[in-house]
Short mmCIF file of C-alpha atoms and ligand atoms in Angstrom, two decimals:
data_model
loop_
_atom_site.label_atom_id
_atom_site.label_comp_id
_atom_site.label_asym_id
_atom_site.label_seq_id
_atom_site.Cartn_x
_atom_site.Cartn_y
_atom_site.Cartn_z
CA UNK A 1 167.20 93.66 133.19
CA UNK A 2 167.82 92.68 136.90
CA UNK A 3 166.48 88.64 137.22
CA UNK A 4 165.31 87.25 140.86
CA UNK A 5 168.49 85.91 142.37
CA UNK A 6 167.65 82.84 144.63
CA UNK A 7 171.04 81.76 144.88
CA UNK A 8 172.39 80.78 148.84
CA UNK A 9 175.16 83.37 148.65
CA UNK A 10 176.35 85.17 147.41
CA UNK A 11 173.10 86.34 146.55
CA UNK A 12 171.04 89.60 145.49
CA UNK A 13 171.91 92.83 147.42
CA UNK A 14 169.32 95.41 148.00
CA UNK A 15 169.16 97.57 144.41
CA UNK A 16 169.49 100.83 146.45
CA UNK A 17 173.09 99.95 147.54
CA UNK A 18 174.37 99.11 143.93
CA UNK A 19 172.62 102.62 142.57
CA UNK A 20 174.85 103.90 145.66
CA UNK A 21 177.99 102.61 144.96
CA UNK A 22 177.48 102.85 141.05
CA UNK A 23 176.76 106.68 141.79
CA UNK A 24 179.85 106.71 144.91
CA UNK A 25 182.37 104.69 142.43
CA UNK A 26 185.07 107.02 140.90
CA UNK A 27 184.54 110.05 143.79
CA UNK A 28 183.48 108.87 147.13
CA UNK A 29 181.73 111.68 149.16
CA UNK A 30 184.45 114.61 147.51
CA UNK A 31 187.24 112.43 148.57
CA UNK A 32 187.83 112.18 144.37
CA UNK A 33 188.94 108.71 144.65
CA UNK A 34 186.97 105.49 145.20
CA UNK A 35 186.86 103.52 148.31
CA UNK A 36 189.20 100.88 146.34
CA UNK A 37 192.02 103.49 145.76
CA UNK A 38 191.40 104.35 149.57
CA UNK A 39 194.10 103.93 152.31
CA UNK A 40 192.81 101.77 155.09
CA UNK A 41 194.58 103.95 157.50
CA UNK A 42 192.98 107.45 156.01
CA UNK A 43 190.45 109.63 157.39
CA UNK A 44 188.30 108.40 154.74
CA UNK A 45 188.20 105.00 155.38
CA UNK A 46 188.41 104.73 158.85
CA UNK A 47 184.72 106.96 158.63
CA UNK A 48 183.51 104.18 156.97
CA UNK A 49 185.17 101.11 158.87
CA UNK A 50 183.54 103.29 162.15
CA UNK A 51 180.22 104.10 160.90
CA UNK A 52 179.63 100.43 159.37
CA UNK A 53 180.44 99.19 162.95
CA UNK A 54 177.98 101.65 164.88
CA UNK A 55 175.36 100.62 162.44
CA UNK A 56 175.59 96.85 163.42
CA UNK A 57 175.50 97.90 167.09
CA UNK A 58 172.72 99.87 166.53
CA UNK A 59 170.45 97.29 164.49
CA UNK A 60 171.54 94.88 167.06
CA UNK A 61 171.46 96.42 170.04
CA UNK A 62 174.98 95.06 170.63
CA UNK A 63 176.19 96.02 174.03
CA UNK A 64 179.80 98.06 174.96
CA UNK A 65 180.83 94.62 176.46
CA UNK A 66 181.04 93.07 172.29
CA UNK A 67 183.71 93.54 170.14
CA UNK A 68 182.59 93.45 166.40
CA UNK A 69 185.38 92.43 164.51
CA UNK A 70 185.25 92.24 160.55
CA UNK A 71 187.56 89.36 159.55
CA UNK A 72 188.64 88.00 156.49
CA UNK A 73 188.54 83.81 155.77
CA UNK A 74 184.77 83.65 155.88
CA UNK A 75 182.74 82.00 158.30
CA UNK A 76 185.39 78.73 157.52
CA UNK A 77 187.64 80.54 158.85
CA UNK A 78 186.02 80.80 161.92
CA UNK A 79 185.19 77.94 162.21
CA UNK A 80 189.15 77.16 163.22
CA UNK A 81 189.02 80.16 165.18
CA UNK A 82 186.62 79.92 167.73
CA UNK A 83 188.07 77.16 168.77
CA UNK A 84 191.31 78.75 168.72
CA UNK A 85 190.05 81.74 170.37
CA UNK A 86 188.32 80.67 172.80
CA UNK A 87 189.29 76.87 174.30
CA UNK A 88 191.83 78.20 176.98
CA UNK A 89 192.74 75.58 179.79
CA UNK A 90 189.29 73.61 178.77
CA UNK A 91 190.56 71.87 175.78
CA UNK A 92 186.87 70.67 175.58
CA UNK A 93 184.31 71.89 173.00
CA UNK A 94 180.07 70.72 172.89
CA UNK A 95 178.67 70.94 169.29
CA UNK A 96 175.08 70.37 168.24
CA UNK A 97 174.84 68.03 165.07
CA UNK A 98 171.52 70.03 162.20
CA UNK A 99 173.15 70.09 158.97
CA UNK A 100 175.76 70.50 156.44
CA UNK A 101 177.52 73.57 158.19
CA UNK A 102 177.29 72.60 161.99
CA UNK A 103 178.82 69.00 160.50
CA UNK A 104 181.74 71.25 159.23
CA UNK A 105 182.26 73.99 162.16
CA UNK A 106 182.31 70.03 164.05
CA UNK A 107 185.17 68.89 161.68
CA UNK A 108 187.54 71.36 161.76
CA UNK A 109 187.14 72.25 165.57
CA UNK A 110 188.43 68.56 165.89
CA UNK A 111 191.81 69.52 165.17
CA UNK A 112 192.08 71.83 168.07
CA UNK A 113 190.60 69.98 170.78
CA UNK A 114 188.11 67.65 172.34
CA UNK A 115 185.26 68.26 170.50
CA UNK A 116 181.68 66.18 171.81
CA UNK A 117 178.56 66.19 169.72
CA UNK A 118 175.27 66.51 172.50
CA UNK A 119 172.86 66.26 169.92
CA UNK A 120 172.64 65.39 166.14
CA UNK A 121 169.76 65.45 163.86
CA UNK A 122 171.67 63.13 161.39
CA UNK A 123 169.59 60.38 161.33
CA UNK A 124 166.39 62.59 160.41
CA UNK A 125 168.43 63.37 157.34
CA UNK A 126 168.79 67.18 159.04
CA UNK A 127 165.02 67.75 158.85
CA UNK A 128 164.32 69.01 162.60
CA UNK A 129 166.14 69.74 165.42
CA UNK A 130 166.93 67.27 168.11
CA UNK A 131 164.81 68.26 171.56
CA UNK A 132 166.75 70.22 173.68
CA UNK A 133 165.59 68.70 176.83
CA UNK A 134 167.61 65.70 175.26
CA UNK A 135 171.19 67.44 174.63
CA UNK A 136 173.51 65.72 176.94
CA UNK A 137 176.16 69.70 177.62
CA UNK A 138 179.34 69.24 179.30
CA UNK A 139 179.15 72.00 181.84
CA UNK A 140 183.15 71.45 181.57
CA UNK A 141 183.29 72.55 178.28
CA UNK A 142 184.67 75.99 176.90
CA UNK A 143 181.71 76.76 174.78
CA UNK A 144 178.51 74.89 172.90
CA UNK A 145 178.11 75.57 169.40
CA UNK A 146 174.94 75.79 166.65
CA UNK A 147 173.96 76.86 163.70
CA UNK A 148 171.52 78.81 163.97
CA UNK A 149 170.15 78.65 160.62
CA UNK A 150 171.55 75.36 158.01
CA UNK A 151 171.96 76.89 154.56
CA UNK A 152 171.17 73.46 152.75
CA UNK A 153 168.94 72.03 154.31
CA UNK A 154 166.81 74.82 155.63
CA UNK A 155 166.85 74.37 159.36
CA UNK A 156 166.43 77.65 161.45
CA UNK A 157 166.44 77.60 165.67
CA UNK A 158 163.77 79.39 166.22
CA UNK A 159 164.49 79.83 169.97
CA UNK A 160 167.79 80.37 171.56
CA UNK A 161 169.00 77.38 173.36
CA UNK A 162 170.12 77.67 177.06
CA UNK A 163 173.22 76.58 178.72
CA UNK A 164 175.38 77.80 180.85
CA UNK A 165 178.16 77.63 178.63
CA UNK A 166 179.33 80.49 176.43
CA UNK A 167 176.83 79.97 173.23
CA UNK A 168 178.46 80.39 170.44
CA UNK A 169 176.57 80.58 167.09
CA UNK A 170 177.12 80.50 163.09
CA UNK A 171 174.34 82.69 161.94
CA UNK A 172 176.21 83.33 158.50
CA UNK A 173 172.44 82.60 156.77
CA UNK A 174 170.42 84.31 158.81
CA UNK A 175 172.27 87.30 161.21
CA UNK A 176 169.64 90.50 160.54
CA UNK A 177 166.44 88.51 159.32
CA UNK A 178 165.17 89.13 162.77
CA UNK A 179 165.68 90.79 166.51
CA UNK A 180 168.45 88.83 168.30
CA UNK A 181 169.04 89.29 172.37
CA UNK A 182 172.85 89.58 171.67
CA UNK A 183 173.81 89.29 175.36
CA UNK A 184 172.35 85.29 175.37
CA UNK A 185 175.89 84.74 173.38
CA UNK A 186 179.11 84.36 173.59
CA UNK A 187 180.07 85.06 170.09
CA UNK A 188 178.11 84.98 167.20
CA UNK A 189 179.44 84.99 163.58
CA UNK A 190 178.55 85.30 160.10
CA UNK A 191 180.34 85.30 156.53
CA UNK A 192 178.80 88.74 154.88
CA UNK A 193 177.46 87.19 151.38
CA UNK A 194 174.30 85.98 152.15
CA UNK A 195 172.50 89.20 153.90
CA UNK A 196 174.69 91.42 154.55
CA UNK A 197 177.32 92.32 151.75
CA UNK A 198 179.77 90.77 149.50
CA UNK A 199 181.69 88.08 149.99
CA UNK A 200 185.03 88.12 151.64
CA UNK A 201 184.44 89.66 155.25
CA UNK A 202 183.11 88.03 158.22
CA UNK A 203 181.05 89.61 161.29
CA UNK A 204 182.18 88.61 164.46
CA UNK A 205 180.45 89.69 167.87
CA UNK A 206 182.06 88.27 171.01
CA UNK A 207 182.08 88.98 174.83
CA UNK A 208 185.51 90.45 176.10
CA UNK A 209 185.74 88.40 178.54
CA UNK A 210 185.86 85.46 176.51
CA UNK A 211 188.64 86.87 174.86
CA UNK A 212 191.47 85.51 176.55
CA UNK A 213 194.99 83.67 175.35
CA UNK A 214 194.60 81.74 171.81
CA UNK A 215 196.04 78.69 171.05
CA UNK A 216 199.59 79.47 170.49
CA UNK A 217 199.25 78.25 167.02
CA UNK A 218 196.89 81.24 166.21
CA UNK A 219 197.73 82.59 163.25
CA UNK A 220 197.68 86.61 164.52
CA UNK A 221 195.15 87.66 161.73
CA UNK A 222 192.96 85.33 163.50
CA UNK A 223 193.48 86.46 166.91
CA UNK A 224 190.64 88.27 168.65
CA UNK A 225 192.55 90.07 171.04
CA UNK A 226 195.28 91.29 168.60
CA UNK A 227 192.48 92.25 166.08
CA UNK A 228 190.24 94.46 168.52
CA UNK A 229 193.32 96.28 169.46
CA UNK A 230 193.75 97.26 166.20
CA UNK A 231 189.77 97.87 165.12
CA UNK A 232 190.05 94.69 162.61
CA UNK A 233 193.09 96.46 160.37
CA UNK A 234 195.58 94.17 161.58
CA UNK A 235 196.65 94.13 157.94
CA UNK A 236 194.52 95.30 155.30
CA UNK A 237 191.30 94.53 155.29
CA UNK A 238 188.68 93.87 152.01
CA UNK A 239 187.99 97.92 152.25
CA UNK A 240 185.36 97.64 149.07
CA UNK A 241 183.61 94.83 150.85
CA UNK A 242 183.36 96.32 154.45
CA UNK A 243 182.30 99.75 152.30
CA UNK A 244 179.41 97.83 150.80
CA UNK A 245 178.50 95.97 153.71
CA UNK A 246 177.95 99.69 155.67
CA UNK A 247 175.87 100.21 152.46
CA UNK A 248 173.73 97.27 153.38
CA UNK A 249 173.68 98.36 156.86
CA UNK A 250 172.23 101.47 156.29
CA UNK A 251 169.43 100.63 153.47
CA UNK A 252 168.68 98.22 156.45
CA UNK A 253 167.79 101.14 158.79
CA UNK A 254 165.86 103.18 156.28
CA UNK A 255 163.75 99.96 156.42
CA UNK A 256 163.00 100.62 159.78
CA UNK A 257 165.70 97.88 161.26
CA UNK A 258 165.10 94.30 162.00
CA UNK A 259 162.22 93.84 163.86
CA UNK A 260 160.60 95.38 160.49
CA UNK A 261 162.66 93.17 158.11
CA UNK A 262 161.39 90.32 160.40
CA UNK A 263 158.01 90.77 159.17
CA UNK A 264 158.07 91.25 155.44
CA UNK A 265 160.70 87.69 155.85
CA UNK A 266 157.52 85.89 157.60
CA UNK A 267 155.09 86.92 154.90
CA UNK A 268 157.76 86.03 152.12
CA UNK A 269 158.73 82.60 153.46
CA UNK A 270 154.95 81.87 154.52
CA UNK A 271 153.70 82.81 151.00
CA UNK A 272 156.05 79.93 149.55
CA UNK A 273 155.59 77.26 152.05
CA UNK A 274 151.79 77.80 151.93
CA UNK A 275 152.13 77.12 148.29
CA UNK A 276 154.21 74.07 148.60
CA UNK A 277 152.22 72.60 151.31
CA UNK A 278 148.74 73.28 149.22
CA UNK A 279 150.40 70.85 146.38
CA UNK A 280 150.79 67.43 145.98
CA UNK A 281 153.51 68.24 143.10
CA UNK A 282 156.11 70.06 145.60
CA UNK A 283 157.40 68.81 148.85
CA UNK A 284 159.75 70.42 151.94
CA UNK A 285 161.11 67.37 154.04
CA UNK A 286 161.83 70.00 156.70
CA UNK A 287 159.74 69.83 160.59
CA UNK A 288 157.41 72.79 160.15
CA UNK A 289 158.42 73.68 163.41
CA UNK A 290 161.94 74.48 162.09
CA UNK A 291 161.65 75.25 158.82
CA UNK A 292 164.41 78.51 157.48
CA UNK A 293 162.79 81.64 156.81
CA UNK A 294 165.41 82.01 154.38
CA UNK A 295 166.37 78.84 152.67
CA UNK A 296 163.46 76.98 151.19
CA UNK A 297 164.52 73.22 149.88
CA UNK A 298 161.85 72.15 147.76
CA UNK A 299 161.37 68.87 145.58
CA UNK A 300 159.14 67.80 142.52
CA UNK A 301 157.25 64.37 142.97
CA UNK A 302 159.15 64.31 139.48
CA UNK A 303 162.34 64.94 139.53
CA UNK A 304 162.93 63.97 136.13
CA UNK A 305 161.24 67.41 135.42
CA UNK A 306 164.07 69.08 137.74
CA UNK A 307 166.17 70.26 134.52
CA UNK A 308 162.92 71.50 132.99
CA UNK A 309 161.47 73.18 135.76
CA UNK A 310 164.89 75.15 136.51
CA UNK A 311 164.94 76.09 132.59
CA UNK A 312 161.66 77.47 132.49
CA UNK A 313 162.13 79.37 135.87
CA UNK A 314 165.45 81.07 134.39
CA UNK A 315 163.37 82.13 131.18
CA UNK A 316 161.23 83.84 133.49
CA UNK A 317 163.81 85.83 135.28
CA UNK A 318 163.92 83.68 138.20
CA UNK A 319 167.60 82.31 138.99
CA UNK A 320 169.62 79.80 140.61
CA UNK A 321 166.56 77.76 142.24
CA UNK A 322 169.24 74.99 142.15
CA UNK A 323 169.04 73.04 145.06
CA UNK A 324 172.42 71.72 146.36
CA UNK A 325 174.17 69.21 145.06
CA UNK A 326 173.68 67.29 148.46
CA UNK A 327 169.85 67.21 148.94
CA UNK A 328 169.02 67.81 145.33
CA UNK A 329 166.05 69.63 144.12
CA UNK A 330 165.60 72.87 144.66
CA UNK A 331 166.27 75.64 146.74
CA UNK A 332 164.59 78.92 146.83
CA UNK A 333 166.96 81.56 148.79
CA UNK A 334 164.94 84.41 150.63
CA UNK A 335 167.14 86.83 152.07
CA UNK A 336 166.78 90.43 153.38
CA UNK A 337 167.52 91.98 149.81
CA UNK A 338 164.76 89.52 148.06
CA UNK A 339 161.52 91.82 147.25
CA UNK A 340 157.74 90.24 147.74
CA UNK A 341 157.60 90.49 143.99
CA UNK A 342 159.91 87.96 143.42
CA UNK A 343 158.71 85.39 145.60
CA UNK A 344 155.07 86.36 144.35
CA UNK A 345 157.02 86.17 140.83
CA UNK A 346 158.37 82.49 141.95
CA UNK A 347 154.90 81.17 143.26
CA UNK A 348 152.76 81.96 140.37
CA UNK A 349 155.71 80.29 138.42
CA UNK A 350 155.42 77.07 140.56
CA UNK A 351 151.47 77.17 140.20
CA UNK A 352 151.91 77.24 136.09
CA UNK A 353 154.44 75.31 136.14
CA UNK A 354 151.95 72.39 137.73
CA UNK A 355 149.02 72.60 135.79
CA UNK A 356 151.44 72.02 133.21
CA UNK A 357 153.14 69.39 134.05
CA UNK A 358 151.74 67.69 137.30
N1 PMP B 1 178.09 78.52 157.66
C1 PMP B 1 176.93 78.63 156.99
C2 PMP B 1 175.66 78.48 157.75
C3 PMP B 1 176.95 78.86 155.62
O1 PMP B 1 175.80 78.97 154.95
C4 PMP B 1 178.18 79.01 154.95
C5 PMP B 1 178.28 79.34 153.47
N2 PMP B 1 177.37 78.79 152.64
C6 PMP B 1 179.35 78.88 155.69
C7 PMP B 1 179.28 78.64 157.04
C8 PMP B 1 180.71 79.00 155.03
O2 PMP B 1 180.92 80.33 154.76
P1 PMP B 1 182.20 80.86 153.98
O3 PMP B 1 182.07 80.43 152.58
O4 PMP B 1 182.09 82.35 154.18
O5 PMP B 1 183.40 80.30 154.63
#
């Protein structure tokens, strides 16, 4: 019995790809071995590593001028190695302020550099973003950085800001939910687990020319330059994790791609606010203007019925509606891989679950 996984990542993967690898487990494609017992160097594996990577460049229309490297450390990782990566002479780094996760990317970027924040939504609790007309950029500055879409609190850009810095983005929740004009970026990243793959392998897209000399601290794993020579195998890579994210590529294009994706996310994540927004019982704090596509943060005018509500839901095969331990409540996680039918599942759960109790 497969449940509805609402968890932030990682989270449910499209059923398709685990019937795959299930069936592609002890003899990938004649190769009589699995991709685990795989050399990263073989034929067999470096098919994989190449299709997975024309795949992305395909959904995304990425451009010959990108290098998409697949990284291990997560999107944490990166978070030390952007900055790393890409501060050169400029020592000088412009972050915008919307949550949990741009608060962190902030944090650790500190310890490489001069690091300014031009706009923070802090004092809104992270509900909305701050006006960009307001954002006071640096145009000294090696790079400005957002996040794109904030896990926790469920803050998604919906338009790409503009500067005339190299944008760099954390799109970790949200990379593939929608069409993306690559070349508005400088880099763009994002940890696998939420809608792409496992966890334990992290996309990164970047110009070439921002490639340049890292900090000489850079550990060489974490060098750009150093890991597009050697297509991301710099030492071994999670092979079972890329493999299954090229699974989740794929089911991707028999969907018909992103643009298509796009639309059955608006009428998921429109079915669920409408339903919180027609109660008095459930709230999102969020600026409608803003609100995530993929995270929904929800609260009961209750919450002394929190425990109950998330006890009954898991009865009901609907999981992890936990919200985090920061903004409490709950949070319903919407990804790529999460049918209609469990959000439709989810809603009529919510509606019961008030005449109930509200
Ligand atoms: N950025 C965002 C937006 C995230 O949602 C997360 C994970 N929840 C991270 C960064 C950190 O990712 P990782 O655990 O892969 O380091």
């Amino acid at each position: 019995m497969r449940v509805y996984n609402f968890s932030a990542g990682p989270s449910m993967l499209p059923q398709p790809v685990l019937e795959r690898a299930r069936e592609e487990m002890l003899d990938w494609r004649g190769s009589g071995m699995s991709v685990m017992e795989m050399s990263h160097r073989g034929s067999h594996f470096n098919e994989i590593a190449r299709n997975s990577e024309a795949a992305l460049r395909e959904l995304l229309g990425i451009g010959e001028e990108y290098y998409c490297l697949f990284l291990q450390g997560g999107a944490t990782g990166q978070f030390a190695a952007i900055p790393m990566n890409l501060l050169g002479e400029r020592r000088k780094m412009d972050y915008v302020v919307t949550g949990s996760w741009s608060k962190k990317a902030l944090a650790e970027a500190r310890r490489y550099g001069e690091v300014r924040v031009v706009a923070s939504s802090e004092q809104d609790k992270f509900t909305t973003i701050p006006d960009p007309s307001t954002w006071q950029i640096d145009p000294d500055a090696a790079y400005l950085h957002y996040t794109a879409n904030e896990t926790i609190e469920g803050v998604e850009f919906p338009f790409v800001p503009k500067t005339d810095l190299p944008l760099v983005t954390d799109m970790s929740s949200n990379l593939l939910s929608r069409p993306l004009d690559v070349s508005q970026f400088g880099l763009i990243y994002a940890g696998a687990q939420k809608n792409m793959g496992p966890a334990g392998i992290c996309i990164v897209i970047v110009r070439q020319d921002l490639v340049r000399d890292p900090l000489p601290v850079t550990p060489s794993i974490w060098d750009y330059r150093l890991q597009a020579k050697e297509g991301s195998m710099l030492n071994t890579p999670p092979t079972y994790n890329w493999y299954v994210l090229g699974l989740v590529l794929e089911w991707l294009r028999e969907q018909g791609g992103v643009a298509a994706i796009e639309k059955r996310n608006i009428e998921k994540a429109d079915l669920l606010y409408q339903a919180i927004d027609r109660s008095d019982f459930y709230h999102n704090p969020v600026d409608p203007r803003y609100r995530s596509r993929m995270n929904v943060p929800f609260t009961l005018a209750d919450p002394s019925l929190d425990a109950v509500f998330l006890k009954e839901a898991e009865a009901q095969g609907l999981v992890n509606l936990k919200g985090h331990r920061s903004v409490g409540g709950m949070r319903a996680s919407i990804y790529n891989a999460m049918p209609i039918e469990g959000v439709r599942a989810l809603v009529d759960f919510m509606q019961e679950f008030e005449r109930r109790y509200g």
